[in-house]
Amino acid sequence: MRLSASVLTAMASSFAVCRLHMRGRVVLVRSLQKADTFLQRSIGTDVAAAQAEAPPRDGSDEKDGCKSLHALQVERQEQAERSVLINCQSRTNEKKFLKYLSNHGDIKKYFFYESYGLYAVVEFAKRENVASLLEGAVIPSVSHESTVPFKSRLLSLRNLSLVDLSNQQSGLQCQPQTTIPINEFIQRLSKEESIDQQITSLTEAYQLTEENSRLRFLVCSLLKDIAAAYFPECTIKPFGSSVNGFGKLGCDLDMFLDLDGISGRNPKSGLSLEYQMKRANSERAVTQSILSVIGECVDQFGPGCVGVQKILNARCPLVRFAHQPSGFQCDLTANNRVAMKSTELLYLYGQLDPRVRSLVFTVRCWARAHGVTSSIPGAWISNFSLTVMVLFFLQKRSIPIIPTLEHLRDLAGPADKSVIEGNDCTFVSDFSKIQLKSNTETLEQLLCEFFEFYATFPFSRMSLNIRKGKEQNKPEVAPLHIQNPFETSLNVSKNVNATQLDRFVALCQESSWLLQQRETNTPRGGANMTTAWGLATLLLPSQVAGIKSRKKRRREPASERIKGLLESLKNKNQPKTS
Amino acid sequence: MRLSASVLTAMASSFAVCRLHMRGRVVLVRSLQKADTFLQRSIGTDVAAAQAEAPPRDGSDEKDGCKSLHALQVERQEQAERSVLINCQSRTNEKKFLKYLSNHGDIKKYFFYESYGLYAVVEFAKRENVASLLEGAVIPSVSHESTVPFKSRLLSLRNLSLVDLSNQQSGLQCQPQTTIPINEFIQRLSKEESIDQQITSLTEAYQLTEENSRLRFLVCSLLKDIAAAYFPECTIKPFGSSVNGFGKLGCDLDMFLDLDGISGRNPKSGLSLEYQMKRANSERAVTQSILSVIGECVDQFGPGCVGVQKILNARCPLVRFAHQPSGFQCDLTANNRVAMKSTELLYLYGQLDPRVRSLVFTVRCWARAHGVTSSIPGAWISNFSLTVMVLFFLQKRSIPIIPTLEHLRDLAGPADKSVIEGNDCTFVSDFSKIQLKSNTETLEQLLCEFFEFYATFPFSRMSLNIRKGKEQNKPEVAPLHIQNPFETSLNVSKNVNATQLDRFVALCQESSWLLQQRETNTPRGGANMTTAWGLATLLLPSQVAGIKSRKKRRREPASERIKGLLESLKNKNQPKTS
């Protein structure tokens, strides 16, 4: 029995407490907002979080502090490779479970969560421990069914002994978690004492948790095992919202198959041997081949992988599937290096000043609540566009809160140089080189100014450019023009139509106006407040959502507007014609 | 430099001689007779055979002597896993090539052959040697093209040094081989002094060579690497003509994915972990899943694998492809255990008495020459049916040459017990237990009697049964009824229609008649004979091929009939309506 002391201590002391509170942050349950794309049913991945080791409270931002995204990814990947995902029976006896697992090695960390049943993520100290665990695992014998004997690190716990059933009292405390409806959350927001606190509370409530982040890397690692069968040197990295610091719980898991590690030394003179390899006309065709095979494997072999679609003719070919044990909607791409650079850039900006993450987070939640963004592709503003808009706004403060991309490029060292497909993607990786200006604006001020800024921005003439941190004349006709930070000839928001831009502007005007009203910008009373105020008001259904002019807007008590919320949200999520 | 002494000796002494003669047996070149199924072009896999080690002449029959097919397969598989397949430039300097390779370990055996270029099969002493070789191999850099970076044991030799080009004199002697046309071979047969010699000569000329057999196992092993990526404990075994002892050079490579080695210990009591695995409704569905993925991999990644077809809805799902570097047309199946047992049985019968192989071989060649069998599926008699017919005939001799399957089952020990899907597939594996009767008939007699036997067999009433070694009343209506040796309720020749059976009977009558004529059953003169006689006459185009009655047959000088041969063969290979 090699169960580490800290695990045993935590086990002994924490069984009786509800584990909703973890590392000082409320771990919220939430529903995947993609009922439509994910098997026509809504599922919840509720990180119920039996957190074995309780490291000193630090918050994941501070913890990962000045680490570059690359360093963070390497660390998380290594962690994930030492981890397994285990489906448990609801009556699993936690103590026996841990004792059983620790026969194979020290457990560094573990936690439970609910998603189509009870699951545990278990991180061992060494990869050999995982190998040992798998060595002892058996192939299920199912009557009337057959199984595809593909072995992975996704396992099921079976309790063959009836004795344990009597131990219900010492059983796992973790119960299925339900999602907190948005109107409940709005009520909670209304109890905060300042708009700054509301923004912080929103961010803390919906941001990715430590556990959710681990789970994302674990799913990448499980998928990597499939890809590595043919490309042993490959890695699969999450990118986008899963790692840029701005992801909400429940966001898609975007993954990137990186084959650049595949080595082939350059031959010297004389005889040499080359691998015979299939050839294709283009890198794109190679990517399609590889994704086609991986998609087929995921579809036929991948346990818990359902709804697999090979979308190989897209501009960026991808394999899409739902990973039931984690509840993630997954997109796997390959050779998507510019997207990875964009992720790194967003991550860097988010790390520079805590206000960046909070403001982006709040604007993203606000936009989603009003149907400005959507999980369905269409003429909507994307989360990426919206984030660039916030970054641009922060660059444009009289004392800029974040530097321009050009400045970050100028600070880059020789090792930072990066040119991808002819695009200069160079920027500094050493955060300590970046000197920030002493802007002291509050989150409330910034949020208010953000809405004001875009309520009056000359979208018809100007393009947003975060490389230079200033607007420029539009190089081409498009309702909204945001220069792609790396592929500078491209417009990030090319998809956005005039109707959607107008809605966004109208909503900015409304929100700006609301935040200037005394009735909405001050708390309404004591701890039992139920009337929405501040940020809560901004998240209620808007009166301008469907119209282009502020003239038709009429005010009604915010409490009235809560009722129609779900109905209204439903309607807004319908695809619009562009 | 760890080149073994025997290799060096062989190198030094054998460069100047033409290597067509190997182990005392004429190694024939032949064209794949499947121009239609294989990329619309005929290719030749010419084992040009620079045989490094020259083991004492023993003939592969004697060598593999009393080894069971299973033991033989295990040995060959292990050999194949220590081997690589290398595409060489035509000017490859053999000495330098071997010196280069032996940097990675001792070479146990190697040989060259032609198939879309010059190839070498190289067997190392240890698997680590292969790993070392691959470690040093590079990924090709091709301009204007991209490659799928899947690494396998199929390599290409590149010579980056211009110096070696001056060494043309010491270069490899191996030249591209052309196929020997069948009419040339008929002429050669006519020079033999007896029909027995003709039969032996035919067998030796067209049977699989040692090298071709190695190449077949190597292709299985390369394919196993692809399957083992997901099923590490799997094996891929050749079955059918490739290993039953009756295969002709150029026959299809039938392979069988064996997943039975995948272990999963039975859990004791208490907690246990199971792999989570995809489930399917049936074993068949699992087989389809697995073959679908492997087919996709072969198609997208497999170097030299072309024309990949997934034929998953067939009674026995399969993946079909052409393997260019070997020239083999490959069929991969899974869970095809009864077919493997049938192969073992045929192999056993072929090992019991050398006349069995020679007679089966001759009848197969005769049947192919007259279009009785075909590479295209249809209402034809299959090679398997034909072989069972020969075995049945040999059981029916007044002194039987081979025992019945029931007898072989009665000799089986406990370890031989085999029941597959409810079918008793048990028969003895220890050849030494089998006592043969002292039949001394010559091959000539047997061939003649074979034709006589089937010229007069009561096909309309009776079924052939090699389990009992006697004919039985037909259990169901079918022109030709041959009981499946293991799945005894099935008719092996269910596909054969009356027209095809009638042609077969007419040809047996004709051949029987020809062998009884003095003009055909005696040699025509000295060493310069050009007039066909004996077996050669039987291989010439028949006069009864298209007709049902012997009445219309008219005789013309055999030499005349050579001319129309290719034309006639072409026509016969057209699909017939059944």
Short mmCIF file of N, CA, C and O in Angstrom, two decimals, chain B residues 82-141:
data_model
loop_
_atom_site.label_atom_id
_atom_site.label_comp_id
_atom_site.label_asym_id
_atom_site.label_seq_id
_atom_site.Cartn_x
_atom_site.Cartn_y
_atom_site.Cartn_z
N ARG B 82 12.13 -9.93 -38.07
CA ARG B 82 13.54 -9.50 -38.08
C ARG B 82 13.96 -9.02 -39.47
O ARG B 82 15.14 -8.79 -39.71
N SER B 83 13.00 -8.90 -40.37
CA SER B 83 13.34 -8.57 -41.76
C SER B 83 12.83 -7.18 -42.16
O SER B 83 11.88 -6.66 -41.58
N VAL B 84 13.50 -6.63 -43.17
CA VAL B 84 13.05 -5.36 -43.76
C VAL B 84 12.99 -5.53 -45.27
O VAL B 84 13.61 -6.45 -45.83
N LEU B 85 12.24 -4.65 -45.89
CA LEU B 85 12.11 -4.68 -47.35
C LEU B 85 12.66 -3.36 -47.87
O LEU B 85 12.23 -2.29 -47.45
N ILE B 86 13.65 -3.45 -48.74
CA ILE B 86 14.36 -2.24 -49.18
C ILE B 86 14.31 -2.10 -50.70
O ILE B 86 14.70 -3.01 -51.43
N ASN B 87 13.82 -0.97 -51.14
CA ASN B 87 13.84 -0.63 -52.56
C ASN B 87 15.23 -0.09 -52.89
O ASN B 87 15.70 0.86 -52.27
N CYS B 88 15.89 -0.73 -53.85
CA CYS B 88 17.26 -0.33 -54.18
C CYS B 88 17.30 0.33 -55.55
O CYS B 88 16.44 0.10 -56.39
N GLN B 89 18.32 1.12 -55.74
CA GLN B 89 18.54 1.65 -57.08
C GLN B 89 19.16 0.55 -57.92
O GLN B 89 19.86 -0.32 -57.40
N SER B 90 18.94 0.61 -59.21
CA SER B 90 19.40 -0.51 -60.05
C SER B 90 20.93 -0.63 -60.01
O SER B 90 21.47 -1.70 -60.24
N ARG B 91 21.60 0.48 -59.72
CA ARG B 91 23.06 0.41 -59.71
C ARG B 91 23.62 0.15 -58.31
O ARG B 91 24.79 0.40 -58.06
N THR B 92 22.79 -0.30 -57.42
CA THR B 92 23.25 -0.54 -56.07
C THR B 92 24.48 -1.45 -56.04
O THR B 92 24.50 -2.51 -56.67
N ASN B 93 25.47 -1.02 -55.30
CA ASN B 93 26.67 -1.81 -55.12
C ASN B 93 26.40 -2.75 -53.95
O ASN B 93 26.28 -2.34 -52.80
N GLU B 94 26.29 -4.03 -54.27
CA GLU B 94 25.85 -5.03 -53.30
C GLU B 94 26.76 -5.07 -52.06
O GLU B 94 26.29 -5.15 -50.93
N LYS B 95 28.05 -4.97 -52.32
CA LYS B 95 29.01 -5.07 -51.23
C LYS B 95 28.83 -3.91 -50.25
O LYS B 95 28.76 -4.09 -49.04
N LYS B 96 28.74 -2.70 -50.83
CA LYS B 96 28.58 -1.52 -49.97
C LYS B 96 27.23 -1.55 -49.26
O LYS B 96 27.11 -1.12 -48.11
N PHE B 97 26.25 -2.02 -49.99
CA PHE B 97 24.91 -2.13 -49.43
C PHE B 97 24.94 -3.02 -48.18
O PHE B 97 24.44 -2.65 -47.11
N LEU B 98 25.57 -4.17 -48.30
CA LEU B 98 25.63 -5.10 -47.17
C LEU B 98 26.49 -4.54 -46.04
O LEU B 98 26.16 -4.69 -44.87
N LYS B 99 27.56 -3.88 -46.42
CA LYS B 99 28.43 -3.30 -45.40
C LYS B 99 27.66 -2.25 -44.60
O LYS B 99 27.71 -2.21 -43.37
N TYR B 100 26.91 -1.44 -45.35
CA TYR B 100 26.11 -0.39 -44.71
C TYR B 100 25.09 -1.00 -43.74
O TYR B 100 24.97 -0.60 -42.58
N LEU B 101 24.37 -2.01 -44.22
CA LEU B 101 23.33 -2.62 -43.39
C LEU B 101 23.91 -3.33 -42.17
O LEU B 101 23.33 -3.30 -41.09
N SER B 102 25.08 -3.94 -42.37
CA SER B 102 25.61 -4.75 -41.28
C SER B 102 26.15 -3.88 -40.15
O SER B 102 26.51 -4.39 -39.09
N ASN B 103 26.19 -2.58 -40.35
CA ASN B 103 26.47 -1.68 -39.23
C ASN B 103 25.42 -1.82 -38.14
O ASN B 103 25.64 -1.44 -36.99
N HIS B 104 24.26 -2.31 -38.53
CA HIS B 104 23.15 -2.40 -37.56
C HIS B 104 22.99 -3.81 -36.99
O HIS B 104 22.15 -4.02 -36.12
N GLY B 105 23.78 -4.75 -37.48
CA GLY B 105 23.69 -6.10 -36.93
C GLY B 105 23.98 -7.15 -37.98
O GLY B 105 24.10 -6.84 -39.18
N ASP B 106 24.10 -8.39 -37.53
CA ASP B 106 24.40 -9.48 -38.46
C ASP B 106 23.22 -9.73 -39.39
O ASP B 106 22.07 -9.73 -38.97
N ILE B 107 23.55 -9.95 -40.65
CA ILE B 107 22.53 -10.28 -41.64
C ILE B 107 22.46 -11.80 -41.77
O ILE B 107 23.47 -12.45 -42.05
N LYS B 108 21.30 -12.36 -41.50
CA LYS B 108 21.19 -13.82 -41.57
C LYS B 108 20.94 -14.29 -42.99
O LYS B 108 21.35 -15.37 -43.39
N LYS B 109 20.21 -13.47 -43.74
CA LYS B 109 19.89 -13.87 -45.10
C LYS B 109 19.43 -12.64 -45.87
O LYS B 109 18.85 -11.73 -45.28
N TYR B 110 19.68 -12.63 -47.16
CA TYR B 110 19.11 -11.56 -47.96
C TYR B 110 18.95 -12.05 -49.38
O TYR B 110 19.60 -13.02 -49.80
N PHE B 111 18.07 -11.42 -50.11
CA PHE B 111 17.97 -11.69 -51.54
C PHE B 111 17.32 -10.51 -52.24
O PHE B 111 16.66 -9.68 -51.60
N PHE B 112 17.56 -10.42 -53.53
CA PHE B 112 17.02 -9.33 -54.34
C PHE B 112 15.93 -9.86 -55.25
O PHE B 112 15.95 -11.03 -55.62
N TYR B 113 15.03 -9.02 -55.61
CA TYR B 113 14.04 -9.40 -56.63
C TYR B 113 13.54 -8.14 -57.32
O TYR B 113 13.76 -7.03 -56.85
N GLU B 114 12.87 -8.34 -58.43
CA GLU B 114 12.34 -7.22 -59.21
C GLU B 114 10.83 -7.13 -59.07
O GLU B 114 10.13 -8.13 -59.23
N SER B 115 10.33 -5.94 -58.77
CA SER B 115 8.90 -5.68 -58.81
C SER B 115 8.73 -4.17 -58.80
O SER B 115 8.91 -3.55 -57.76
N TYR B 116 8.41 -3.58 -59.92
CA TYR B 116 8.40 -2.12 -60.05
C TYR B 116 9.73 -1.56 -59.56
O TYR B 116 9.75 -0.59 -58.81
N GLY B 117 10.80 -2.20 -59.88
CA GLY B 117 12.10 -1.76 -59.42
C GLY B 117 12.77 -2.90 -58.65
O GLY B 117 12.22 -3.99 -58.52
N LEU B 118 13.98 -2.62 -58.21
CA LEU B 118 14.76 -3.64 -57.53
C LEU B 118 14.52 -3.58 -56.02
O LEU B 118 14.60 -2.51 -55.42
N TYR B 119 14.22 -4.72 -55.44
CA TYR B 119 13.98 -4.78 -54.00
C TYR B 119 14.90 -5.81 -53.34
O TYR B 119 15.31 -6.79 -53.99
N ALA B 120 15.17 -5.59 -52.07
CA ALA B 120 15.92 -6.58 -51.29
C ALA B 120 15.13 -6.91 -50.03
O ALA B 120 14.60 -6.02 -49.37
N VAL B 121 15.05 -8.21 -49.73
CA VAL B 121 14.56 -8.64 -48.42
C VAL B 121 15.80 -8.96 -47.59
O VAL B 121 16.66 -9.71 -48.05
N VAL B 122 15.89 -8.33 -46.44
CA VAL B 122 17.07 -8.54 -45.59
C VAL B 122 16.61 -9.01 -44.21
O VAL B 122 15.83 -8.33 -43.55
N GLU B 123 17.09 -10.19 -43.83
CA GLU B 123 16.75 -10.72 -42.52
C GLU B 123 17.93 -10.51 -41.58
O GLU B 123 19.03 -10.97 -41.85
N PHE B 124 17.69 -9.79 -40.51
CA PHE B 124 18.73 -9.58 -39.50
C PHE B 124 18.67 -10.68 -38.45
O PHE B 124 17.69 -11.42 -38.35
N ALA B 125 19.74 -10.74 -37.66
CA ALA B 125 19.79 -11.77 -36.62
C ALA B 125 18.83 -11.45 -35.48
O ALA B 125 18.25 -12.35 -34.88
N LYS B 126 18.65 -10.17 -35.20
CA LYS B 126 17.84 -9.79 -34.05
C LYS B 126 16.88 -8.66 -34.40
O LYS B 126 17.17 -7.85 -35.28
N ARG B 127 15.80 -8.59 -33.67
CA ARG B 127 14.85 -7.50 -33.90
C ARG B 127 15.46 -6.14 -33.56
O ARG B 127 15.11 -5.13 -34.15
N GLU B 128 16.38 -6.13 -32.60
CA GLU B 128 17.04 -4.87 -32.24
C GLU B 128 17.81 -4.30 -33.43
O GLU B 128 17.97 -3.09 -33.55
N ASN B 129 18.31 -5.19 -34.27
CA ASN B 129 19.06 -4.73 -35.44
C ASN B 129 18.14 -3.91 -36.35
O ASN B 129 18.53 -2.89 -36.89
N VAL B 130 16.91 -4.40 -36.49
CA VAL B 130 15.94 -3.69 -37.32
C VAL B 130 15.62 -2.33 -36.68
O VAL B 130 15.58 -1.30 -37.36
N ALA B 131 15.44 -2.34 -35.36
CA ALA B 131 15.14 -1.08 -34.66
C ALA B 131 16.28 -0.09 -34.89
O ALA B 131 16.05 1.10 -35.15
N SER B 132 17.50 -0.59 -34.82
CA SER B 132 18.67 0.27 -35.03
C SER B 132 18.69 0.83 -36.45
O SER B 132 18.94 2.01 -36.68
N LEU B 133 18.37 -0.03 -37.40
CA LEU B 133 18.33 0.40 -38.80
C LEU B 133 17.29 1.51 -38.99
O LEU B 133 17.55 2.54 -39.63
N LEU B 134 16.13 1.31 -38.41
CA LEU B 134 15.04 2.29 -38.57
C LEU B 134 15.38 3.60 -37.87
O LEU B 134 15.03 4.68 -38.34
N GLU B 135 16.09 3.47 -36.77
CA GLU B 135 16.52 4.64 -36.01
C GLU B 135 17.31 5.60 -36.91
O GLU B 135 17.18 6.81 -36.82
N GLY B 136 18.12 5.01 -37.76
CA GLY B 136 18.98 5.82 -38.62
C GLY B 136 18.33 6.25 -39.92
O GLY B 136 18.91 7.02 -40.68
N ALA B 137 17.13 5.73 -40.19
CA ALA B 137 16.49 6.06 -41.47
C ALA B 137 15.88 7.46 -41.42
O ALA B 137 15.54 7.96 -40.36
N VAL B 138 15.76 8.06 -42.57
CA VAL B 138 15.27 9.44 -42.63
C VAL B 138 13.95 9.51 -43.38
O VAL B 138 13.58 8.60 -44.12
N ILE B 139 13.26 10.62 -43.14
CA ILE B 139 12.02 10.87 -43.86
C ILE B 139 12.38 11.51 -45.20
O ILE B 139 13.20 12.43 -45.24
N PRO B 140 11.83 11.01 -46.28
CA PRO B 140 12.22 11.56 -47.59
C PRO B 140 11.78 13.02 -47.71
O PRO B 140 10.71 13.39 -47.23
N SER B 141 12.62 13.82 -48.33
CA SER B 141 12.19 15.19 -48.62
C SER B 141 11.93 15.24 -50.12
O SER B 141 12.82 15.02 -50.92
#
